[in-house]
Amino acid sequence: MPTKPQESPTLPMARPEIESGVREVLCDALGVDADDVVPAARIKSDLGAESIDYLDIMFRLEKRFTTPDRPFKIAQGELFPENMLSDPTLVENGKVTDKGMTVLKERMPHVDFSTFEKDRNVANLSETFTVKSLIEFVERKLKA
Amino acid sequence: MRWMWIDAVTAFEPGHRMVAVKNVSLAEDHLHQHFPGRPIMPGSLMIEGFAQTAGILVGATEGFREKVILAKIARATIEQDVVPGQCIRYDASIERIDSAGASTRGTIERMDHRDGAWVRIGEVEMMFSHIDQNRAGVAFPEENFVFGENFRAILQASGLDRFLAKEPHGR
């Protein structure tokens, strides 16, 4: 009798599992209620993240999604734009340049820039980081 | 009075873990205000003691060249009082460190000399920022004002001065 092939332990994580992992990370890092961590919630404006919280979120995501057979390491600037925006070719007079938009989209495919792109005001960039963008980030990275 | 909330480092695994102790004494003025007739070590100062332990651990990882600032207390619980005559032990470990900062966690324990047993009374999770690498990009003065004489004194008294950088103020 043929034996059923065993399930691989390295199967990609399912979306609901990723969502609950991200929710757990945000609840622990920001002290928010799980009910408030909805996909559209903005990390800064809705969940109250301050600058050190971004590093905390990054470290916690790494820990949460690292498995015995696969480390989950996030490089600086991979999840959030960090100091990239101090480059004058990417930002001019407080607005992201064409080149800046190309770089942002290329480096951060997990973020939806469609609303931001209308005015490109750097001060509003943090508004683009939502719970959904973190979920997308983890999903893409686990698939890569 | 000096802002030194640990007395000695008792264990050190560079880059991973540091353990420090503090003896609580009736000679400390603040205990007589907190509270008159019922001296109790303030919880906020135990968190500071943990921060000094974890901060030295994080600072030592980079040879005390980075300015290490307590940036976030993600979690802190202290469930029992500590009174004069008792000893506190802070056991701090680095969870993750990179050029921007470090995340640490650990325990607070208490020992009463009458039974000599260490009892866990609290847990802490703390983030430190390497402020020269801060996200806002603000420039800070070059001199390392974080790891001053007090920290050097603690490390020297604990026999750990070999971990101090020869020129702690420069890069």
Coordinates of N, CA and C in Angstrom, one line a residue, chain A residues 30-138:
Chain A
L30 N 3.1 47.6 21.3 CA 2.5 48.9 21.5 C 1.5 48.9 22.6
G31 N 1.2 47.7 23.2 CA 0.3 47.7 24.3 C -1.2 48.0 23.9
V32 N -1.5 47.7 22.7 CA -2.9 47.9 22.2 C -3.7 46.7 22.3
D33 N -5.0 46.9 22.2 CA -6.0 45.7 22.2 C -6.0 45.0 20.9
A34 N -6.1 43.7 20.9 CA -6.1 42.9 19.7 C -7.2 43.4 18.8
D35 N -8.3 43.9 19.3 CA -9.5 44.3 18.5 C -9.1 45.6 17.7
D36 N -8.1 46.3 18.1 CA -7.8 47.6 17.4 C -6.8 47.3 16.3
V37 N -6.2 46.1 16.3 CA -5.2 45.7 15.2 C -5.9 45.2 14.0
V38 N -6.6 46.1 13.3 CA -7.3 45.7 12.0 C -6.3 46.0 10.9
P39 N -6.5 45.3 9.7 CA -5.6 45.6 8.6 C -5.4 47.0 8.2
A40 N -6.5 47.8 8.3 CA -6.3 49.2 7.8 C -5.7 50.1 8.9
A41 N -5.5 49.7 10.1 CA -5.0 50.5 11.2 C -3.6 51.0 10.8
R42 N -3.4 52.3 11.0 CA -2.1 52.9 10.7 C -1.2 52.7 12.0
I43 N 0.0 52.3 11.8 CA 0.9 52.0 12.9 C 1.1 53.2 13.8
K44 N 1.3 54.4 13.2 CA 1.6 55.6 14.0 C 0.3 56.2 14.5
S45 N -0.5 56.7 13.5 CA -1.7 57.5 13.9 C -2.8 56.7 14.7
D46 N -3.0 55.4 14.3 CA -4.1 54.7 15.0 C -3.6 53.9 16.1
L47 N -2.4 53.3 16.0 CA -1.9 52.5 17.1 C -0.9 53.2 18.0
G48 N -0.5 54.4 17.7 CA 0.4 55.2 18.6 C 1.8 54.9 18.6
A49 N 2.4 54.3 17.5 CA 3.8 53.9 17.6 C 4.7 55.2 17.6
E50 N 5.7 55.1 18.4 CA 6.8 56.2 18.4 C 8.0 55.6 17.8
S51 N 9.1 56.4 17.6 CA 10.2 56.0 16.8 C 10.8 54.7 17.3
I52 N 11.0 54.5 18.6 CA 11.7 53.3 19.1 C 10.8 52.1 18.9
D53 N 9.5 52.3 18.8 CA 8.6 51.2 18.6 C 8.8 50.5 17.3
Y54 N 9.3 51.2 16.3 CA 9.6 50.6 15.0 C 10.7 49.5 15.1
L55 N 11.7 49.8 15.9 CA 12.8 48.9 16.1 C 12.3 47.7 17.0
D56 N 11.4 48.0 17.9 CA 10.8 46.9 18.8 C 10.0 46.0 17.9
I57 N 9.2 46.6 17.0 CA 8.3 45.8 16.1 C 9.2 44.9 15.2
M58 N 10.2 45.5 14.7 CA 11.1 44.7 13.8 C 11.7 43.5 14.6
F59 N 12.3 43.8 15.8 CA 12.9 42.7 16.5 C 11.9 41.6 16.9
R60 N 10.7 42.1 17.2 CA 9.6 41.1 17.6 C 9.1 40.3 16.4
L61 N 9.1 40.9 15.3 CA 8.7 40.1 14.1 C 9.7 39.1 13.8
E62 N 11.0 39.5 13.9 CA 12.1 38.5 13.7 C 11.9 37.3 14.6
K63 N 11.7 37.6 15.9 CA 11.6 36.5 16.8 C 10.3 35.6 16.6
R64 N 9.2 36.3 16.3 CA 7.9 35.6 16.1 C 8.0 34.7 14.9
F65 N 8.7 35.1 13.8 CA 8.6 34.3 12.6 C 9.9 33.5 12.3
T66 N 10.8 33.5 13.2 CA 11.9 32.6 13.0 C 11.6 31.2 13.4
T67 N 11.9 30.3 12.6 CA 11.6 28.9 12.9 C 13.0 28.1 13.1
P68 N 13.0 26.9 13.7 CA 14.2 26.2 13.9 C 15.0 26.0 12.6
D69 N 14.3 25.8 11.4 CA 15.0 25.6 10.2 C 15.2 26.9 9.3
R70 N 14.6 28.0 9.8 CA 14.8 29.2 9.0 C 14.7 30.5 9.8
P71 N 15.9 31.2 9.8 CA 15.9 32.5 10.5 C 15.1 33.5 9.7
F72 N 14.5 34.5 10.5 CA 13.7 35.5 9.8 C 14.4 36.8 10.3
K73 N 15.3 37.3 9.5 CA 16.1 38.5 9.8 C 15.7 39.6 8.9
I74 N 15.5 40.8 9.5 CA 15.1 42.0 8.8 C 16.3 42.9 8.7
A75 N 16.7 43.3 7.5 CA 17.8 44.2 7.4 C 17.3 45.7 7.6
Q76 N 18.2 46.5 8.0 CA 17.8 47.9 8.3 C 17.3 48.5 7.0
G77 N 16.2 49.2 7.0 CA 15.6 49.9 5.8 C 14.8 48.9 5.0
E78 N 14.7 47.7 5.4 CA 13.9 46.7 4.6 C 12.4 46.8 4.9
L79 N 12.1 47.1 6.2 CA 10.7 47.2 6.6 C 10.2 48.6 6.6
F80 N 10.9 49.5 7.1 CA 10.6 50.9 7.2 C 11.7 51.7 6.4
P81 N 11.5 52.9 5.9 CA 12.5 53.6 5.1 C 13.7 54.1 5.8
E82 N 13.7 54.1 7.2 CA 14.8 54.5 8.0 C 15.4 55.9 7.5
N83 N 16.7 55.9 7.3 CA 17.3 57.2 6.9 C 17.4 57.5 5.4
M84 N 16.8 56.6 4.7 CA 16.8 56.8 3.2 C 16.4 58.2 2.8
L85 N 15.4 58.7 3.5 CA 14.8 60.0 3.1 C 15.7 61.2 3.3
S86 N 16.9 61.0 3.9 CA 17.7 62.2 4.0 C 18.6 62.4 2.7
D87 N 18.4 61.5 1.8 CA 19.1 61.6 0.5 C 18.4 62.7 -0.4
P88 N 19.2 63.8 -0.7 CA 18.5 64.9 -1.5 C 18.0 64.5 -2.9
T89 N 18.5 63.4 -3.4 CA 18.0 63.0 -4.8 C 16.6 62.3 -4.6
L90 N 16.3 61.9 -3.4 CA 15.1 61.1 -3.2 C 14.0 62.1 -2.6
V91 N 14.4 63.1 -1.9 CA 13.5 64.0 -1.3 C 13.9 65.5 -1.6
E92 N 13.0 66.3 -2.1 CA 13.3 67.7 -2.5 C 12.2 68.6 -1.9
N93 N 12.6 69.6 -1.1 CA 11.6 70.5 -0.5 C 10.5 69.7 0.2
G94 N 10.9 68.7 0.9 CA 9.9 68.0 1.7 C 9.0 67.1 0.9
K95 N 9.2 67.0 -0.4 CA 8.4 66.1 -1.2 C 9.3 65.0 -1.8
V96 N 8.8 63.8 -1.9 CA 9.5 62.7 -2.5 C 9.6 62.9 -4.0
T97 N 10.8 62.8 -4.6 CA 11.0 63.0 -6.0 C 10.5 61.7 -6.8
D98 N 10.5 61.8 -8.1 CA 10.2 60.7 -9.0 C 11.1 59.5 -8.7
K99 N 12.4 59.8 -8.5 CA 13.3 58.8 -8.2 C 13.0 58.2 -6.9
G100 N 12.7 59.1 -5.9 CA 12.4 58.6 -4.6 C 11.2 57.7 -4.6
M101 N 10.2 58.0 -5.4 CA 9.0 57.1 -5.4 C 9.4 55.7 -6.0
T102 N 10.2 55.8 -7.0 CA 10.6 54.5 -7.6 C 11.4 53.7 -6.6
V103 N 12.3 54.3 -5.9 CA 13.1 53.6 -4.9 C 12.1 53.0 -3.8
L104 N 11.2 53.9 -3.3 CA 10.3 53.4 -2.2 C 9.5 52.2 -2.7
K105 N 9.0 52.3 -3.9 CA 8.1 51.2 -4.4 C 8.9 49.9 -4.6
E106 N 10.2 50.1 -5.0 CA 11.1 49.0 -5.3 C 11.5 48.3 -3.9
R107 N 11.9 49.1 -3.0 CA 12.3 48.6 -1.7 C 11.2 48.1 -0.8
M108 N 10.0 48.8 -1.0 CA 8.9 48.4 -0.1 C 7.7 48.0 -0.8
P109 N 7.7 46.9 -1.5 CA 6.6 46.4 -2.2 C 5.4 46.1 -1.3
H110 N 5.7 46.0 0.0 CA 4.6 45.6 1.0 C 3.7 46.8 1.3
V111 N 4.1 48.0 0.9 CA 3.4 49.2 1.3 C 2.6 49.7 0.1
D112 N 1.4 50.1 0.4 CA 0.5 50.7 -0.7 C 0.7 52.2 -0.7
F113 N 1.4 52.7 -1.7 CA 1.7 54.1 -1.8 C 0.7 55.0 -2.6
S114 N -0.4 54.3 -3.0 CA -1.3 55.0 -3.9 C -1.9 56.4 -3.4
T115 N -2.3 56.4 -2.1 CA -2.8 57.7 -1.5 C -1.6 58.6 -1.3
F116 N -0.5 58.1 -0.8 CA 0.6 59.0 -0.5 C 1.1 59.7 -1.8
E117 N 1.1 58.9 -2.9 CA 1.7 59.4 -4.1 C 1.0 60.7 -4.6
K118 N -0.2 61.0 -4.1 CA -0.9 62.1 -4.6 C -0.3 63.4 -4.2
D119 N 0.3 63.5 -2.9 CA 0.9 64.7 -2.5 C 2.4 64.5 -2.2
R120 N 2.8 63.3 -1.9 CA 4.3 63.0 -1.8 C 4.9 63.7 -0.6
N121 N 4.2 64.2 0.3 CA 4.7 65.0 1.4 C 5.4 64.0 2.4
V122 N 6.7 64.2 2.6 CA 7.4 63.2 3.5 C 6.8 63.1 4.8
A123 N 6.3 64.2 5.3 CA 5.7 64.2 6.7 C 4.5 63.2 6.8
N124 N 3.9 62.8 5.6 CA 2.8 61.9 5.6 C 3.2 60.5 5.4
L125 N 4.5 60.2 5.2 CA 5.0 58.9 4.8 C 4.6 57.8 5.8
S126 N 4.7 58.2 7.1 CA 4.4 57.2 8.1 C 2.9 56.7 8.0
E127 N 2.0 57.6 7.4 CA 0.6 57.2 7.3 C 0.4 55.9 6.4
T128 N 1.5 55.7 5.6 CA 1.3 54.5 4.7 C 1.5 53.2 5.4
F129 N 2.2 53.2 6.6 CA 2.5 52.0 7.3 C 1.3 51.5 8.1
T130 N 0.6 50.5 7.6 CA -0.5 49.9 8.2 C -0.3 48.5 8.7
V131 N -1.2 48.0 9.4 CA -1.1 46.6 9.8 C -1.0 45.7 8.6
K132 N -1.8 46.1 7.6 CA -1.8 45.3 6.3 C -0.4 45.2 5.7
S133 N 0.3 46.4 5.7 CA 1.6 46.4 5.1 C 2.6 45.5 5.9
L134 N 2.5 45.4 7.2 CA 3.3 44.5 7.9 C 3.0 43.0 7.6
I135 N 1.7 42.7 7.4 CA 1.3 41.4 7.1 C 1.9 41.0 5.7
E136 N 1.7 42.0 4.8 CA 2.2 41.7 3.4 C 3.8 41.5 3.4
F137 N 4.4 42.3 4.3 CA 5.9 42.2 4.4 C 6.3 40.8 4.8
V138 N 5.6 40.3 5.9 CA 6.0 39.0 6.4 C 5.7 37.9 5.4

